[in-house]
XYZ file of C-alpha atoms in Angstrom:
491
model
C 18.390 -15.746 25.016
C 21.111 -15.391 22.119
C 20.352 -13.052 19.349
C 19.270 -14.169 15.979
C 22.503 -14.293 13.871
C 24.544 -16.516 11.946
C 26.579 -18.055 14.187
C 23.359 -18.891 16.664
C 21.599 -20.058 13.587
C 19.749 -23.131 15.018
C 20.234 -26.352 13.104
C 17.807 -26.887 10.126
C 16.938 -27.762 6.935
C 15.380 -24.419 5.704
C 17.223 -22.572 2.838
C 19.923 -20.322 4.027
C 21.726 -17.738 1.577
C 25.120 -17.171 3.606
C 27.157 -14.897 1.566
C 25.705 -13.644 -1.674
C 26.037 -10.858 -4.585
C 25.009 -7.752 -3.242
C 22.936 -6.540 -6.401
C 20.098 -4.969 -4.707
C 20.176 -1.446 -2.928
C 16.932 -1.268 -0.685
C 16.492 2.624 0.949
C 13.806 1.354 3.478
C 14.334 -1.301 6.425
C 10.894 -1.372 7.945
C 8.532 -4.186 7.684
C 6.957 -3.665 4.361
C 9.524 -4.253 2.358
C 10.822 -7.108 4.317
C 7.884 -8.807 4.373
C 7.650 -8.473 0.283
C 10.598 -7.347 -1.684
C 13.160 -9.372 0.110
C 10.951 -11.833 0.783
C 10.811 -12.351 -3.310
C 14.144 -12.313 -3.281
C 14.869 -14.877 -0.493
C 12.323 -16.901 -2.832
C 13.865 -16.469 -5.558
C 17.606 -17.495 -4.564
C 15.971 -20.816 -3.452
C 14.035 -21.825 -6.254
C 16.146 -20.571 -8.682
C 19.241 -21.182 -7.687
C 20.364 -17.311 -7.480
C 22.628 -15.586 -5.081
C 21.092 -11.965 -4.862
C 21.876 -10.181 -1.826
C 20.172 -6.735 -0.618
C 22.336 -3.770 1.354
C 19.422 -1.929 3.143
C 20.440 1.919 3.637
C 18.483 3.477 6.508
C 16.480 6.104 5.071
C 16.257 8.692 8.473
C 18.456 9.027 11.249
C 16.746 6.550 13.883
C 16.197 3.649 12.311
C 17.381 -0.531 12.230
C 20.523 -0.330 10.839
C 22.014 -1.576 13.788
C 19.699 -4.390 14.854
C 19.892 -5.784 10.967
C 23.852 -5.787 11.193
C 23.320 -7.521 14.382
C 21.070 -10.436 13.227
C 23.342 -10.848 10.117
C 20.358 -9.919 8.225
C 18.748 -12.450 9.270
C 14.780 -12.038 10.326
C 11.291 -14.237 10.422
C 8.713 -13.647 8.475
C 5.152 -15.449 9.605
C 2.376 -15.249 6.848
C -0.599 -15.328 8.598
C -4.061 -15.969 7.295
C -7.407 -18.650 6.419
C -10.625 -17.815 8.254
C -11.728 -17.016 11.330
C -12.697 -21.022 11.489
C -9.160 -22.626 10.349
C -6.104 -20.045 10.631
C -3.047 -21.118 8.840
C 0.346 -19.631 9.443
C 3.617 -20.004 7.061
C 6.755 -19.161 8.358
C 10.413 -18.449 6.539
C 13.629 -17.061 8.088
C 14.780 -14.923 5.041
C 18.350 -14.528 4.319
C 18.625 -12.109 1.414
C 19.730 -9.541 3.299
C 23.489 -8.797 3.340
C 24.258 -5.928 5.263
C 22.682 -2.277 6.965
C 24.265 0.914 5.940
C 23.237 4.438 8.309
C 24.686 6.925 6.131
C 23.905 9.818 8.854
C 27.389 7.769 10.174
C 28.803 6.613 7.207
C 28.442 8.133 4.350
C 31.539 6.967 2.482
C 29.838 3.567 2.696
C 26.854 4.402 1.576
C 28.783 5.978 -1.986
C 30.989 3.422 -1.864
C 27.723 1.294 -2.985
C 28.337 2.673 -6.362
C 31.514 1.476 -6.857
C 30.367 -2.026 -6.764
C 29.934 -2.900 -10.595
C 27.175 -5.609 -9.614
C 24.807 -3.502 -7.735
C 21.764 -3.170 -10.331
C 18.623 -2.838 -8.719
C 17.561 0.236 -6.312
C 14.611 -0.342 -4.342
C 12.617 1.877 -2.378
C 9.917 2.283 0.175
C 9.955 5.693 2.203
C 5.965 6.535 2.587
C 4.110 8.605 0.500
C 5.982 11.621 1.290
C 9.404 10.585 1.032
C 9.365 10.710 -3.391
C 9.303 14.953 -2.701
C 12.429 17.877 -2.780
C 13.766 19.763 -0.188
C 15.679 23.382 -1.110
C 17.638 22.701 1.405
C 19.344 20.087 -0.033
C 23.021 19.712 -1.154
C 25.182 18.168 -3.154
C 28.482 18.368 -0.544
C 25.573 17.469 2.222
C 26.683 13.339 3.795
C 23.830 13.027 3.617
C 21.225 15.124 1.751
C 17.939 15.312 3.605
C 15.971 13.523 1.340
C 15.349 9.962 -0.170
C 15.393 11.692 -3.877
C 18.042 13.931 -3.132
C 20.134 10.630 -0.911
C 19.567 8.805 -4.565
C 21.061 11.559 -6.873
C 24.070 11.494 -4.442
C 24.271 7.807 -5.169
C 23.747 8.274 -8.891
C 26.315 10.707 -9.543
C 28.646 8.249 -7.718
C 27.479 5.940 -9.908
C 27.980 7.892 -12.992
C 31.867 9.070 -12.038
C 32.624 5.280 -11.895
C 30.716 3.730 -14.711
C 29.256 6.892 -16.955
C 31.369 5.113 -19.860
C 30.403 1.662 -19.558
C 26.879 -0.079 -20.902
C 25.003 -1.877 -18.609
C 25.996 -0.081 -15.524
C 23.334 2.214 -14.861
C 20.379 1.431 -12.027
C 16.981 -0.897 -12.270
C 14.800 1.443 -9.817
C 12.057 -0.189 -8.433
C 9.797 2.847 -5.940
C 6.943 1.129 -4.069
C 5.746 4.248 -2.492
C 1.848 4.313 -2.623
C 1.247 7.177 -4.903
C 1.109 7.199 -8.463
C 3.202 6.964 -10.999
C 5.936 6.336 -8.303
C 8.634 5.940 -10.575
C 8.607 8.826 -12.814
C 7.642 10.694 -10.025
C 10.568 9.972 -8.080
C 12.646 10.374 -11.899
C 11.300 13.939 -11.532
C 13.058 14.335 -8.315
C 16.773 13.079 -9.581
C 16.558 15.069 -12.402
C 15.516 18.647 -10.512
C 18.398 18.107 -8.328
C 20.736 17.528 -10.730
C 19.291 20.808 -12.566
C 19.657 22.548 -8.768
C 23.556 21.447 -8.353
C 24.867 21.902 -11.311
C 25.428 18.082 -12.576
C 26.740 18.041 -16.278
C 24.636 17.877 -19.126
C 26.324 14.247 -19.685
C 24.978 12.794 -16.679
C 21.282 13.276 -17.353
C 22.011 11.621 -20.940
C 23.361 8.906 -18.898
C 20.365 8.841 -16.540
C 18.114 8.945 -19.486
C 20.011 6.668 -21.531
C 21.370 3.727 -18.879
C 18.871 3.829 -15.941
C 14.908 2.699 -15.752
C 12.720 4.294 -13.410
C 9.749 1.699 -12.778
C 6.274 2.652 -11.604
C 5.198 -0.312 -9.810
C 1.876 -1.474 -7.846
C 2.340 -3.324 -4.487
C -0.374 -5.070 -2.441
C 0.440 -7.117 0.357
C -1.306 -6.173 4.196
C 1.932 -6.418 6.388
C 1.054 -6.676 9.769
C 5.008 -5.949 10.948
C 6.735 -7.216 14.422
C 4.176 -9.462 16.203
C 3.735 -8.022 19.607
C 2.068 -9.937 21.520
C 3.687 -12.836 20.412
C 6.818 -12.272 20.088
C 8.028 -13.876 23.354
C 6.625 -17.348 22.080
C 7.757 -17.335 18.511
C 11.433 -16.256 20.312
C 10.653 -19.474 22.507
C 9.741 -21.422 19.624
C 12.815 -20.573 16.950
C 15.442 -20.910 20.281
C 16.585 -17.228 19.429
C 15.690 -13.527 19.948
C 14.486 -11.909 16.324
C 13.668 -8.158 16.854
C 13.032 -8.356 13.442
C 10.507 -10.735 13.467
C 7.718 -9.482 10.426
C 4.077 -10.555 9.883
C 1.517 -10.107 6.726
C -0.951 -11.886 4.909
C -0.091 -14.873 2.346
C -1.876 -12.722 -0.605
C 0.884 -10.990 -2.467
C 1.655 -9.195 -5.516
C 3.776 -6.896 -7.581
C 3.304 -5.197 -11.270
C 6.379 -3.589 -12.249
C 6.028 -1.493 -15.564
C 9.117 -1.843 -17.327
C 10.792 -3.080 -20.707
C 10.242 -6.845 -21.676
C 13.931 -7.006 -21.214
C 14.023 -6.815 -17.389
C 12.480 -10.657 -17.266
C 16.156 -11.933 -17.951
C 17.600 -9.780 -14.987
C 14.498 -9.768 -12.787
C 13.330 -13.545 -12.903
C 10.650 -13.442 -10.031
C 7.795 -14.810 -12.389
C 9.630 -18.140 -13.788
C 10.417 -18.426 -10.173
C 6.962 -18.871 -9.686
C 5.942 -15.399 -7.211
C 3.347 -13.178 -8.028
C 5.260 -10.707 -10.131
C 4.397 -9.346 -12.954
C 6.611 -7.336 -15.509
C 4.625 -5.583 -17.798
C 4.558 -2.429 -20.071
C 1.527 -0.884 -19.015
C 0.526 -1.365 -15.168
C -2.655 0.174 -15.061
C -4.585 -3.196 -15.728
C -3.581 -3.807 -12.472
C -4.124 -0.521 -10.923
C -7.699 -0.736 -11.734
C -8.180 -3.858 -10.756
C -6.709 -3.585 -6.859
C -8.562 0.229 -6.715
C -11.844 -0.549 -7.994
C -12.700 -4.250 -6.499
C -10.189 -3.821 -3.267
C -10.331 -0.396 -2.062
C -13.561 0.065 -3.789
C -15.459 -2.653 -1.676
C -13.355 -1.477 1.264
C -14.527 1.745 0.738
C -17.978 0.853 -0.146
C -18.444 -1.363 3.402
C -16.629 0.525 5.844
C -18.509 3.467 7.033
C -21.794 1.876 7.045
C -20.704 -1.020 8.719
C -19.407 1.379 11.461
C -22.428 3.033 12.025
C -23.644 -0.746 12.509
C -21.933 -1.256 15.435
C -18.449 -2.753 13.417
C -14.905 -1.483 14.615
C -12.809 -3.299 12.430
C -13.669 -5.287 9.439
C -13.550 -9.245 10.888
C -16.849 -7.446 12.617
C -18.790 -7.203 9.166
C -17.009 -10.094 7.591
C -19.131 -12.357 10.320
C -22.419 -10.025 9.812
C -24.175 -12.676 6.991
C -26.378 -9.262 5.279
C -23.213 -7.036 5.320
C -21.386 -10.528 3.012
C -24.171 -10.550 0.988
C -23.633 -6.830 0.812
C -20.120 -6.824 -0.303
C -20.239 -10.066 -2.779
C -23.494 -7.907 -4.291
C -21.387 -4.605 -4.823
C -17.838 -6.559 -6.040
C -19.712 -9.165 -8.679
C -22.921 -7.412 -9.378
C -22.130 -3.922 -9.618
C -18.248 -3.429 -10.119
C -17.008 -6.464 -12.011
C -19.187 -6.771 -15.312
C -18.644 -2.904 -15.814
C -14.894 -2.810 -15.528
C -14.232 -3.909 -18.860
C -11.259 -6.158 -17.869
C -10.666 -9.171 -18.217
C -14.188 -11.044 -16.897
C -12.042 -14.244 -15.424
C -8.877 -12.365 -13.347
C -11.312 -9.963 -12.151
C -13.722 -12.837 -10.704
C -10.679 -14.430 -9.194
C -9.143 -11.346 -8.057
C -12.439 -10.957 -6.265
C -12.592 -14.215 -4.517
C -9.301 -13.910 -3.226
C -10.092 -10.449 -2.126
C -13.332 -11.775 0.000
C -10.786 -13.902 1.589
C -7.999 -11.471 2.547
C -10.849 -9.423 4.262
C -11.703 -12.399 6.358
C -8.077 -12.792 7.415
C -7.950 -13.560 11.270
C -5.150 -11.956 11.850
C -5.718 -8.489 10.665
C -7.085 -6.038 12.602
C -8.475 -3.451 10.294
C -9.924 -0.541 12.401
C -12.999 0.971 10.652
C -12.003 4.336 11.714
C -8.603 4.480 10.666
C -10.355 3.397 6.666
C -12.583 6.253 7.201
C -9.720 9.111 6.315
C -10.061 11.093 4.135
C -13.576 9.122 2.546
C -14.936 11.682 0.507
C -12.266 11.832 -1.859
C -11.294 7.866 -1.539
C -15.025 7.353 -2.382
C -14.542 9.811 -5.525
C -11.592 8.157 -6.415
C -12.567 4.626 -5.522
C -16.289 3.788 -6.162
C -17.750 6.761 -8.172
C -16.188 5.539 -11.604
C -18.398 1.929 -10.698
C -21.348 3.897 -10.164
C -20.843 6.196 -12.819
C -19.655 3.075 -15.496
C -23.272 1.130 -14.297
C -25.493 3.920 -14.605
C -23.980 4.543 -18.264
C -24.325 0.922 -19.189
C -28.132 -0.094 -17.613
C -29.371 4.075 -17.036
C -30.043 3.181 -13.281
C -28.569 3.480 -10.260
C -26.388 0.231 -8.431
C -28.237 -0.035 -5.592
C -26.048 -1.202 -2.817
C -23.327 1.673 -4.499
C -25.954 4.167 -3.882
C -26.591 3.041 0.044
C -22.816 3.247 0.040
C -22.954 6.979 -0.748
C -25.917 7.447 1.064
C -23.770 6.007 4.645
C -20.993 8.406 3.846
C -23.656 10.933 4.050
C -24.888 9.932 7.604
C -21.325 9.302 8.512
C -20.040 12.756 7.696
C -23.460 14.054 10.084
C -21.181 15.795 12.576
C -22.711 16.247 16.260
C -20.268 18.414 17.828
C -15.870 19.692 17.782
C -13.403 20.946 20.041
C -9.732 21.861 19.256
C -9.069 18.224 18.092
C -11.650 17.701 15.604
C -15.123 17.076 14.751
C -17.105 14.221 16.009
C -19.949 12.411 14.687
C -22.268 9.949 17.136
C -22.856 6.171 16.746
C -25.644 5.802 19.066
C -24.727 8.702 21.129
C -20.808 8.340 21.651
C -18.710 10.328 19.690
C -16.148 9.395 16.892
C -13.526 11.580 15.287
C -14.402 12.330 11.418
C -11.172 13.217 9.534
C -10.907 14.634 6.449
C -9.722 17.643 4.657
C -10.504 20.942 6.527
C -12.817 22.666 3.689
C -14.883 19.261 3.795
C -15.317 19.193 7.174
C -15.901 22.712 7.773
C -18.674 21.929 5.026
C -20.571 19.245 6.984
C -20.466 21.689 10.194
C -21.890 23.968 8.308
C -25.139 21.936 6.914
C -25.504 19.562 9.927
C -29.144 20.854 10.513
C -30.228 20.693 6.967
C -32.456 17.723 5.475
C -31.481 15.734 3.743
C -32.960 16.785 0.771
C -31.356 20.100 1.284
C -28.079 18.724 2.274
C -28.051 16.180 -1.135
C -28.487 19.123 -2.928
C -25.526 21.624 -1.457
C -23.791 18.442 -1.544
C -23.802 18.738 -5.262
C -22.971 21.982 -5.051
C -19.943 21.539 -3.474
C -18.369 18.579 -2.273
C -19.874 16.147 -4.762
C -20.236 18.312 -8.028
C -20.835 14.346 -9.735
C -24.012 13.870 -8.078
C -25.849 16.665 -10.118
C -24.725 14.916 -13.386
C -26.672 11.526 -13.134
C -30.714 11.753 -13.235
C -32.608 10.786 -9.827
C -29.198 10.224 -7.780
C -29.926 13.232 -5.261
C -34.063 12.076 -5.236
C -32.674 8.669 -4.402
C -29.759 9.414 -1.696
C -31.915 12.149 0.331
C -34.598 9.258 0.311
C -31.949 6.841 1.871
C -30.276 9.236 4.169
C -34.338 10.378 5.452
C -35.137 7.038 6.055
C -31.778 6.129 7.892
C -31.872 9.218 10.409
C -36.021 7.824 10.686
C -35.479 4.358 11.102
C -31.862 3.557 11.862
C -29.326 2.380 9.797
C -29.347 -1.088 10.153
C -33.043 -1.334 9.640
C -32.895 0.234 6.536
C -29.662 -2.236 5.345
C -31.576 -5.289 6.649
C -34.739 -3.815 4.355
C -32.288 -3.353 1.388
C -30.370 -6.643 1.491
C -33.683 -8.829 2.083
C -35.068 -7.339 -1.025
């Protein structure tokens, strides 16, 4: 079978960008942000008549460079999603990408990028730990180590060819998942540029000509299709190695000036994109009603017998459960807007229903002590304040965690908990697990109460939290957990 590329392009009707400005810079080729930046921007070009074009530079030394240069840039993207009852599946061959760069063999190329005076947006996505310096780095390195350190290469290029013109400095746009990704990643630029020496006069021009963007992504991408790759090859008449899955749900806030509209016009196009000065609407919205009821489900509904979460999604009780949690005891205490956050919600019901996503319990269950901190405690903590009592199916959340974290044994990989007498791994940080080992004998009561000692200072602050949790956690390790849900939920 012929590979996916221009020239093999099967005849059809579907938008096709050929050639294109390159205007984007994208350090990341994996599936994420092929399955939602460029995907914008393919939308985008159609519907509004644009001609945007993205250069992907490969961020590490293996990577797709190659297999993008040989498909053109060209790739599938499926969106996959409905209910377990009526899938539905959207599919787009996306075209706005130009060109792969590997600057661990071409480095000239890559900082030849910044002699192209219409290159104005950098986008990255290169994990959690990629926005992070190395002292190792250099300025004479092709390349430096790093993604920060790769970018102050770039902008110094940048800056030697355009440091006296207006208008010529960078849009950057980080999705990495931690906070404040922009700034963070500003941070970066700007301590390298202390470390080598740069000139006073370029940090005024990074200051003064570029915008770093904290932005919030969500969009589940399920990336290259596996077990069905052979048919959807069959299907298109071509061989994709590129080929990307996700769900339909999308969307991006980008924090940035009200300027950036004009150059940036995803939202007249019609996408979910959102250009705004102040994200954290958003942020609060996605980690309290999302993560929170993700959060809030997960570890329960594992000790109920669920692996992943279609498992609870079809459990009627553990519904009732999550709808109960979202509307009753997150939403009316948010203090956002009442509407979005209803709406938010029902499409968030849906996403977790999704078919085609195969969310292992387990792998939600890292690191849950301090997602549940992070995630749910400021819903328990705003409901208590408002009514002065406790959100009941919140509490059983808590209460789960508990009886999850009850570890049964370890070995040099780990410690293992027991759901109905076979092990599971329970990772989390070392202090918090070395903390459960330590009080897996104690009662509850007892353990509730070194609990807020330690791991969970917040419990001691609210009145009748501990009395309440060591009663849940006695009568779960008495009766079973599901008895005592079922018990709950029917009430």
């Amino acid at each position: 079978m012929e590979t996916l590329c221009y020239q093999t392009l099967p005849d059809q009707n579907a938008f096709i960008l050929r050639t294109g400005t390159e205007r984007f810079l994208q350090f990341g080729e994996g599936n994420f942000l092929r399955g939602f930046v460029d995907y914008f921007i393919d939308c985008a070009n159609e519907r509004m008549g644009l001609d945007n074009k993205v250069i992907v530079v490969q961020p590490i030394k293996s990577g797709l460079a190659d297999v993008i240069n040989r498909q053109d840039g060209l790739y599938h993207l499926y969106l996959r999603g409905g209910e377990p009852s009526a899938p539905q599946v959207q599919s787009r061959l996306v075209s706005s990408i130009s060109r792969a760069i590997d600057p661990y063999r071409d480095f000239e190329a890559f900082l030849a990028c910044a002699e192209q005076p219409e290159l104005r947006f950098i986008v990255s996505n290169t994990t959690e730990a990629g926005i992070s310096c190395r002292t190792e780095d250099r300025l004479e390195d092709c390349p430096a180590a790093s993604f920060p350190g790769k970018l102050t290469q770039l902008l110094w290029k940048r800056y030697q060819c355009f440091g006296q013109q207006k208008g010529k400095g960078f849009i950057v746009l980080s999705c990495e998942l931690i906070d404040h990704n922009g700034q963070e990643l500003k941070k970066c630029v700007q301590t390298y540029a202390g470390r080598w020496g740069l000139p006073e006069d370029f940090l005024n021009w990074l200051e003064e000509e570029n915008v770093f963007c904290d932005t919030l992504v969500d969009r589940i991408i399920t990336g290259y299709p596996k077990e069905d790759a052979e048919r959807l090859n069959q299907e298109n008449g071509v061989e994709d190695r590129l080929l990307d899955t996700g769900e339909p749900f999308a969307f991006w806030a980008i924090q940035g000036p009200e300027w950036m509209k004009q150059e940036l016009p995803f939202e007249q196009a019609g996408l979910p994109v959102v250009i705004v000065p102040d994200s954290s609407y958003y942020k609060k919205r996605k980690v309290r009603i999302l993560n929170g009821a993700q959060t809030g489900i997960s570890l329960a509904a594992y000790l109920m017998g669920s692996d992943i979460s279609l498992d609870y999604m079809a459990c009627p009780l553990c519904v009732r459960f999550v709808r109960r949690m979202i509307y009753d005891e997150i939403i009316p205490y948010l203090q956002l807007d009442d509407a979005d956050m209803r709406a938010f919600a029902d499409q968030v019901m849906v996403r977790l229903n999704n078919p085609f996503i195969q969310h292992s319990l387990l792998a939600i269950s890292l690191n849950s002590v301090s997602k549940w901190k992070a995630r749910v405690w400021p819903s328990l903590l705003a409901y208590w304040e408002q009514n002065g009592e406790l959100p009941v199916c919140t509490v059983f959340s808590l209460a789960a965690l508990l009886e999850f974290y009850h570890l049964h044994s370890k070995n040099a990989q780990g410690y293992y908990g027991a759901r109905e007498g076979i092990p599971y791994p329970v990772r989390d940080d070392q202090d918090v697990l070395e903390f459960f080992w330590e009080h897996r004998e104690d009662t509850p009561e007892k353990l509730v109460r070194f609990c807020g000692e330690t791991v969970f200072p917040e419990i001691g602050g609210i009145p009748k939290l501990a009395e309440q949790l060591a009663g849940l956690l006695a009568d779960i390790r008495q009766q079973g957990i599901r008895t005592v849900f079922d018990t709950l939920m029917d009430e």
